[in-house]
Coordinates of N, CA, C and O in Angstrom, one line a residue:
M539 N 98.1 145.1 126.2 CA 96.6 144.3 125.9 C 96.1 144.3 124.8 O 95.8 143.2 124.1
T540 N 96.6 145.5 124.3 CA 96.0 145.4 122.6 C 97.4 144.7 121.9 O 96.7 144.2 121.0
L541 N 98.3 144.1 122.5 CA 99.4 143.2 121.7 C 98.6 142.0 122.0 O 99.1 141.2 120.8
G542 N 98.6 141.6 122.7 CA 97.7 140.2 122.8 C 96.4 140.0 121.8 O 96.3 139.0 121.5
K543 N 95.6 141.2 121.6 CA 94.7 140.9 120.8 C 95.2 140.6 119.4 O 94.8 140.2 118.7
Q544 N 96.2 141.4 119.1 CA 96.7 141.3 117.9 C 97.3 140.0 117.4 O 97.1 139.5 116.6
R545 N 98.0 139.3 118.5 CA 98.3 137.9 118.6 C 97.2 137.1 118.2 O 97.3 136.1 117.2
S546 N 96.7 136.8 118.6 CA 95.0 136.0 118.6 C 94.5 136.4 117.3 O 94.0 135.4 116.7
S547 N 94.3 137.4 116.7 CA 93.5 137.8 115.3 C 94.6 137.3 114.6 O 94.1 136.6 113.5
A548 N 95.8 137.4 114.6 CA 96.7 136.9 113.8 C 97.0 135.3 113.7 O 97.0 134.8 112.6
D549 N 96.5 134.5 114.6 CA 96.7 133.3 114.9 C 95.4 133.0 113.9 O 95.6 131.7 113.6
D550 N 94.3 133.5 114.3 CA 92.9 132.9 113.7 C 92.9 133.0 112.1 O 92.6 132.5 111.6
E551 N 93.8 134.0 111.8 CA 93.9 134.2 110.1 C 94.7 133.2 109.7 O 94.9 132.8 108.7
S552 N 95.8 132.7 110.3 CA 97.0 131.9 109.8 C 96.2 130.4 110.0 O 96.6 129.7 109.2
D553 N 95.1 130.1 110.6 CA 94.6 129.1 110.8 C 94.0 128.7 109.2 O 93.1 129.3 108.3
I554 N 94.4 127.1 108.9 CA 93.7 126.6 107.8 C 92.3 125.9 107.8 O 92.2 125.1 108.9
N555 N 91.3 126.1 107.4 CA 90.1 125.5 107.2 C 90.2 124.3 106.7 O 90.0 124.5 105.1
L556 N 90.2 123.1 107.0 CA 90.3 121.9 106.3 C 88.9 121.1 105.7 O 88.9 120.5 104.8
T557 N 87.9 121.7 106.1 CA 86.5 121.4 106.2 C 85.9 121.2 104.7 O 85.7 120.1 104.1
P558 N 86.3 122.3 103.8 CA 86.2 122.0 102.3 C 86.9 121.1 101.9 O 86.3 120.2 100.8
M559 N 88.1 121.0 102.1 CA 89.0 119.9 101.4 C 88.7 118.4 101.7 O 88.2 117.4 100.8
L560 N 88.1 118.1 103.0 CA 87.8 117.0 103.4 C 86.2 116.7 102.6 O 86.0 115.6 102.5
D561 N 85.6 117.5 102.3 CA 84.2 117.5 101.9 C 84.6 117.0 100.5 O 83.7 116.2 99.7
V562 N 85.3 117.6 99.9 CA 86.1 117.2 98.5 C 86.2 115.8 98.4 O 86.0 115.2 97.5
V563 N 87.2 115.6 99.3 CA 87.5 114.2 99.3 C 86.5 113.2 99.5 O 86.9 112.0 99.0
F564 N 85.8 113.3 100.3 CA 84.4 112.3 100.6 C 83.8 112.1 99.6 O 83.2 111.1 99.0
I565 N 83.3 113.3 98.9 CA 82.4 113.3 97.6 C 83.2 112.4 96.4 O 82.8 111.6 95.9
M566 N 84.7 112.6 96.5 CA 85.3 111.9 95.3 C 85.4 110.5 95.8 O 85.2 109.8 95.0
L567 N 85.5 110.0 97.0 CA 86.0 108.8 97.4 C 84.2 108.0 97.2 O 84.0 107.1 96.6
I568 N 83.1 109.1 97.6 CA 81.8 108.5 97.2 C 81.8 108.2 95.7 O 81.1 106.8 95.3
F569 N 81.9 109.0 94.9 CA 82.1 108.8 93.4 C 83.0 107.5 93.2 O 82.1 106.6 92.1
F570 N 83.9 107.4 93.6 CA 84.7 106.0 93.1 C 84.0 104.8 93.6 O 84.2 103.9 92.7
I571 N 83.6 104.9 94.8 CA 82.7 103.7 95.2 C 81.7 103.1 94.3 O 81.6 102.1 93.7
V572 N 81.0 104.5 93.7 CA 79.8 103.9 93.1 C 79.9 103.8 91.7 O 79.2 102.8 91.0
T573 N 81.1 104.4 91.2 CA 81.2 104.0 89.5 C 82.4 102.8 89.5 O 82.5 102.5 88.4
A574 N 82.7 102.5 90.5 CA 83.8 101.3 90.3 C 83.2 99.9 89.7 O 82.1 99.7 90.2
T575 N 83.8 99.4 88.9 CA 83.5 97.7 88.5 C 83.9 96.8 89.4 O 85.3 97.1 89.2
F576 N 83.2 96.0 89.7 CA 83.8 95.0 90.5 C 84.1 93.8 89.7 O 83.3 93.6 88.5
I577 N 85.0 92.7 89.9 CA 85.2 91.8 88.9 C 84.3 90.6 89.6 O 84.1 90.7 90.4
K578 N 83.4 90.3 88.5 CA 82.7 89.0 88.4 C 83.4 87.6 88.7 O 84.1 87.5 87.7
Q579 N 82.9 86.9 89.4 CA 83.3 85.7 89.6 C 81.9 84.7 89.8 O 81.0 84.9 90.4
T580 N 82.3 83.5 89.3 CA 81.2 82.6 89.2 C 81.3 81.6 90.6 O 80.1 81.3 91.0
G581 N 82.5 81.4 91.2 CA 82.6 80.5 92.1 C 83.0 79.4 91.8 O 83.5 78.4 92.6
A582 N 83.0 78.9 90.2 CA 83.5 77.8 90.0 C 84.8 78.0 88.9 O 84.9 79.2 88.5
D583 N 85.6 77.0 89.0 CA 86.8 77.1 87.9 C 86.6 76.2 86.8 O 87.2 75.2 86.8
P584 N 85.8 76.2 85.8 CA 85.7 75.4 84.7 C 86.8 75.3 83.7 O 87.6 76.3 83.6
R585 N 87.2 74.5 83.2 CA 88.1 73.8 82.1 C 87.2 74.2 80.9 O 86.4 73.5 80.3
L586 N 87.4 75.6 80.3 CA 86.7 76.0 79.4 C 87.3 75.7 78.0 O 88.4 75.2 77.8
A587 N 86.5 75.3 76.7 CA 86.7 74.9 75.5 C 87.6 76.2 74.8 O 87.4 77.2 75.0
E588 N 88.4 75.5 73.9 CA 89.0 76.4 73.0 C 88.5 76.9 71.9 O 87.7 76.1 71.2
A589 N 88.7 78.0 71.4 CA 87.9 78.7 70.2 C 88.8 79.4 69.3 O 89.4 80.5 70.0
V590 N 89.1 79.3 68.4 CA 89.7 80.5 67.3 C 89.1 81.9 67.3 O 90.0 83.1 67.5
T591 N 87.9 82.0 67.7 CA 86.9 83.3 67.5 C 87.2 84.0 68.8 O 86.3 84.7 68.8
S592 N 87.8 83.7 69.7 CA 87.4 84.1 71.2 C 87.9 85.4 71.1 O 89.2 86.0 70.6
R593 N 87.2 86.5 71.9 CA 87.4 87.9 72.2 C 86.9 88.3 73.4 O 85.7 87.7 73.8
P594 N 87.4 89.3 74.2 CA 87.1 89.6 75.3 C 85.7 90.7 75.3 O 85.3 91.3 74.5
K595 N 84.8 90.3 76.5 CA 83.9 90.9 76.4 C 84.1 92.2 77.4 O 84.4 92.1 78.7
P596 N 83.7 93.6 77.0 CA 84.0 94.6 77.8 C 83.1 94.9 78.9 O 83.3 95.3 80.0
T597 N 81.6 94.6 78.6 CA 80.8 94.8 80.0 C 79.9 93.1 79.9 O 79.4 93.0 79.2
V598 N 80.1 92.9 81.2 CA 79.3 92.0 81.8 C 78.8 92.0 83.0 O 79.3 92.3 84.0
S599 N 77.4 92.0 83.1 CA 76.6 92.1 84.1 C 76.3 90.9 84.9 O 76.2 90.7 86.0
V600 N 76.2 89.9 84.1 CA 75.9 88.5 84.9 C 76.9 87.4 84.3 O 77.0 87.4 83.0
L601 N 77.4 86.9 85.1 CA 78.5 85.6 84.8 C 77.9 84.4 85.5 O 77.6 84.3 86.7
V602 N 77.7 83.5 84.5 CA 77.0 82.2 84.9 C 78.0 81.0 84.8 O 78.7 81.0 83.4
G603 N 78.3 80.3 85.6 CA 79.6 79.3 85.3 C 78.8 77.8 85.8 O 77.6 77.7 86.3
I604 N 79.1 76.9 84.7 CA 78.7 75.6 84.9 C 79.6 74.4 85.1 O 80.5 74.5 84.2
T605 N 79.5 73.7 86.0 CA 80.7 72.7 86.4 C 80.5 71.6 85.5 O 79.7 71.5 85.1
A606 N 81.5 70.8 85.7 CA 81.5 69.4 85.0 C 80.6 68.6 85.5 O 79.8 67.7 84.8
N607 N 80.2 68.4 86.8 CA 79.1 67.6 87.4 C 77.6 68.3 87.3 O 76.8 67.7 87.8
G608 N 77.4 69.6 86.6 CA 76.3 70.0 86.6 C 75.7 71.0 87.1 O 74.7 71.4 87.2
D609 N 76.6 71.5 88.2 CA 76.0 72.8 88.8 C 76.2 74.0 88.2 O 77.1 74.4 87.6
I610 N 75.1 74.8 88.5 CA 75.1 76.1 87.8 C 75.3 77.0 89.1 O 74.6 77.0 90.4
M611 N 76.3 77.9 89.1 CA 77.2 78.7 89.8 C 76.8 80.3 89.4 O 77.3 80.6 88.4
I612 N 76.3 80.9 90.3 CA 76.1 82.4 89.9 C 76.6 83.1 91.4 O 76.1 82.7 92.5
D613 N 77.3 84.2 91.4 CA 77.8 84.7 92.3 C 78.5 83.8 93.3 O 78.0 84.0 94.7
K614 N 79.2 83.0 93.1 CA 80.0 81.9 94.0 C 79.0 81.0 94.5 O 79.2 80.7 95.7
K615 N 77.6 80.9 94.2 CA 76.6 80.3 95.1 C 76.1 79.1 94.0 O 75.9 79.5 92.8
R616 N 75.6 78.1 94.3 CA 75.3 77.2 93.6 C 73.7 77.3 93.4 O 73.1 78.0 94.5
V617 N 73.0 77.4 92.2 CA 71.9 77.9 92.0 C 71.0 77.0 91.5 O 71.5 76.1 90.6
D618 N 69.7 76.6 92.0 CA 69.1 75.6 91.5 C 68.5 75.7 90.1 O 68.1 77.2 89.8
P619 N 68.6 75.1 89.1 CA 68.0 75.5 87.9 C 66.4 76.4 87.7 O 66.4 76.8 86.8
D620 N 66.0 75.9 88.8 CA 64.5 76.7 88.7 C 64.0 77.9 89.1 O 63.7 78.7 88.8
H621 N 65.6 78.5 89.8 CA 65.9 80.1 90.2 C 67.0 80.6 89.2 O 67.2 81.8 89.7
V622 N 67.3 79.8 88.4 CA 68.5 80.6 87.5 C 67.7 82.0 87.0 O 68.3 83.0 87.0
R623 N 66.6 82.0 86.2 CA 66.1 82.9 85.9 C 65.9 84.2 86.9 O 66.3 85.3 86.6
A624 N 65.5 84.0 88.0 CA 65.3 85.3 88.8 C 66.7 85.8 89.1 O 66.9 86.8 89.3
Q625 N 67.8 84.8 89.3 CA 69.2 85.4 89.9 C 69.5 86.1 88.7 O 70.3 87.1 88.8
I626 N 69.5 85.8 87.5 CA 69.6 86.4 86.2 C 69.3 87.8 86.0 O 69.7 88.8 85.9
E627 N 67.8 87.6 86.4 CA 66.9 89.2 86.1 C 67.4 90.2 87.4 O 67.7 91.4 86.9
R628 N 67.7 89.5 88.4 CA 68.3 90.5 90.0 C 69.7 91.1 89.6 O 69.9 92.4 89.4
L629 N 70.5 90.1 88.8 CA 72.1 90.9 88.6 C 71.8 91.7 87.3 O 72.5 92.8 87.2
H630 N 71.0 91.3 86.4 CA 70.9 92.4 85.3 C 70.4 93.6 85.2 O 70.6 94.5 85.0
A631 N 69.3 93.7 86.3 CA 68.7 94.8 86.9 C 69.8 96.0 87.4 O 69.5 97.2 87.1
E632 N 70.9 95.3 88.2 CA 71.9 96.1 88.6 C 72.7 96.7 87.4 O 73.0 98.1 87.6
N633 N 72.8 96.4 86.6 CA 73.6 96.8 85.4 C 72.9 96.6 83.8 O 73.1 95.5 83.5
P634 N 72.0 97.2 83.5 CA 71.2 96.8 82.3 C 71.9 96.6 81.0 O 71.3 96.1 80.0
K635 N 73.1 97.5 81.1 CA 73.7 97.6 79.7 C 74.7 96.3 79.5 O 75.4 96.2 78.4
G636 N 75.0 95.8 80.7 CA 75.8 94.7 80.5 C 75.2 93.5 79.8 O 73.9 93.2 79.7
D637 N 76.2 92.3 79.3 CA 75.8 91.2 78.7 C 75.8 89.9 79.8 O 76.4 90.1 80.9
L638 N 75.4 88.7 79.2 CA 75.3 87.7 80.0 C 76.3 86.9 79.5 O 76.5 86.8 78.5
V639 N 77.2 86.1 80.2 CA 78.4 85.2 79.9 C 78.1 84.0 80.5 O 78.2 83.9 81.9
I640 N 78.0 83.0 79.8 CA 78.1 81.6 80.5 C 79.6 81.0 80.5 O 80.0 81.2 79.2
K641 N 79.9 80.1 81.2 CA 81.6 79.7 81.4 C 81.1 78.6 81.4 O 81.4 77.6 82.9
P642 N 80.7 77.7 80.8 CA 80.4 76.0 80.9 C 82.0 75.4 80.9 O 82.9 75.6 80.1
D643 N 82.1 74.1 81.8 CA 83.3 73.4 81.5 C 83.0 72.7 80.3 O 81.8 72.4 79.9
V644 N 84.2 72.0 79.7 CA 84.2 71.5 78.5 C 83.5 70.2 78.8 O 82.6 69.5 78.0
N645 N 83.1 69.7 79.8 CA 82.6 68.5 80.2 C 81.2 68.7 80.7 O 80.6 67.6 81.2
A646 N 80.5 70.0 80.6 CA 79.5 70.3 81.3 C 78.4 69.8 80.5 O 78.3 69.9 79.3
D647 N 77.0 69.4 81.1 CA 75.9 68.7 80.1 C 75.3 69.9 79.6 O 75.1 70.7 80.3
F648 N 75.1 69.8 78.2 CA 74.5 70.9 77.4 C 73.0 71.0 78.1 O 72.5 72.3 77.8
E649 N 72.3 70.1 78.4 CA 71.1 70.6 79.3 C 71.3 71.5 80.1 O 70.1 72.5 80.1
K650 N 71.9 71.3 81.1 CA 72.4 72.8 82.0 C 72.4 74.0 81.0 O 72.1 75.1 81.6
I651 N 73.2 74.3 80.0 CA 73.7 75.4 79.4 C 72.4 75.8 78.7 O 72.0 76.9 78.8
R652 N 71.4 74.9 78.2 CA 70.2 75.1 77.5 C 69.3 76.1 79.0 O 68.4 76.8 78.6
V653 N 69.4 75.1 80.1 CA 68.5 76.0 81.1 C 68.7 77.2 81.2 O 68.1 78.2 81.4
V654 N 70.3 77.7 81.3 CA 70.7 79.1 81.4 C 70.1 79.8 80.1 O 69.9 81.1 80.5
L655 N 70.3 79.4 79.0 CA 70.2 80.2 77.7 C 68.6 80.6 77.8 O 68.2 81.5 77.2
N656 N 67.9 79.4 78.0 CA 66.4 79.7 78.2 C 66.0 80.9 79.3 O 65.0 81.7 78.9
A657 N 66.7 80.9 80.5 CA 66.6 82.0 82.0 C 66.9 83.3 81.0 O 66.4 84.5 81.3
A658 N 67.8 83.3 80.4 CA 68.4 84.7 79.6 C 67.3 84.9 78.6 O 67.1 86.3 78.6
R659 N 66.6 84.2 77.7 CA 65.7 84.6 77.0 C 64.5 85.1 77.6 O 64.0 86.2 77.2
G660 N 64.1 84.1 78.7 CA 62.8 84.7 79.4 C 63.2 86.3 80.5 O 62.4 86.8 80.6
A661 N 64.6 86.4 80.7 CA 64.9 87.8 81.1 C 65.0 88.7 80.3 O 65.5 89.9 80.6
K662 N 64.8 88.7 79.2 CA 64.9 89.3 78.0 C 66.3 89.7 77.9 O 66.5 91.2 77.5
I663 N 67.4 89.3 77.9 CA 68.7 89.4 77.8 C 69.0 89.5 76.6 O 69.3 88.1 75.9
P664 N 69.6 90.7 75.8 CA 69.7 90.5 74.3 C 71.1 89.7 74.1 O 71.2 89.2 72.9
N665 N 72.2 90.1 74.9 CA 73.5 89.3 74.5 C 74.1 88.5 75.3 O 74.2 88.5 76.5
V666 N 73.8 87.1 74.9 CA 74.7 86.2 75.5 C 75.8 85.7 74.9 O 75.5 85.5 74.0
S667 N 76.8 85.0 75.7 CA 78.2 84.8 75.1 C 78.6 83.5 75.9 O 78.2 83.3 77.1
L668 N 79.2 82.8 75.2 CA 79.7 81.3 75.8 C 81.3 81.7 76.1 O 81.8 82.3 75.0
A669 N 81.8 81.5 77.3 CA 83.2 81.7 77.5 C 84.0 80.7 76.9 O 83.9 79.7 77.3
T670 N 85.1 81.0 76.1 CA 86.1 80.3 75.7 C 87.5 80.6 75.9 O 87.7 81.8 76.3
E671 N 88.3 79.8 76.0 CA 89.9 80.2 75.7 C 90.4 80.4 74.6 O 90.0 79.6 73.6
P672 N 91.1 81.4 74.2 CA 91.8 81.7 72.9 C 92.7 80.3 72.5 O 93.1 79.8 73.2
N673 N 92.6 79.7 71.3 CA 93.2 78.7 70.7 C 94.7 79.2 70.3 O 95.1 80.0 69.7

């Protein structure tokens, strides 16, 4: 009888408790999900103008596309010019350190670019850039 007791206590000691390891894995997973940077897309594929001084922007919180036919695209959705500021403010609130980048098509109407620039000024976004292709 004592022999059976020794086996069960030895079996209990040899079991590995995986709970702490799973806790660490789940905490790491949550950390990576929260800190991940997702690729921003406008939903439009404009033909960009070429520029000699083109350089990449590391932090972009708001990406606005303007198509050749004058549609303003934010987060793959067409946005009415009257609602551009509200959309920009919402996206900028998610990442206040990021900049605003406007991706206008070469044939886009400057009036739509002005609407986005005025909305950015109204939303108090200090850094606004126009996307271009390197020359």
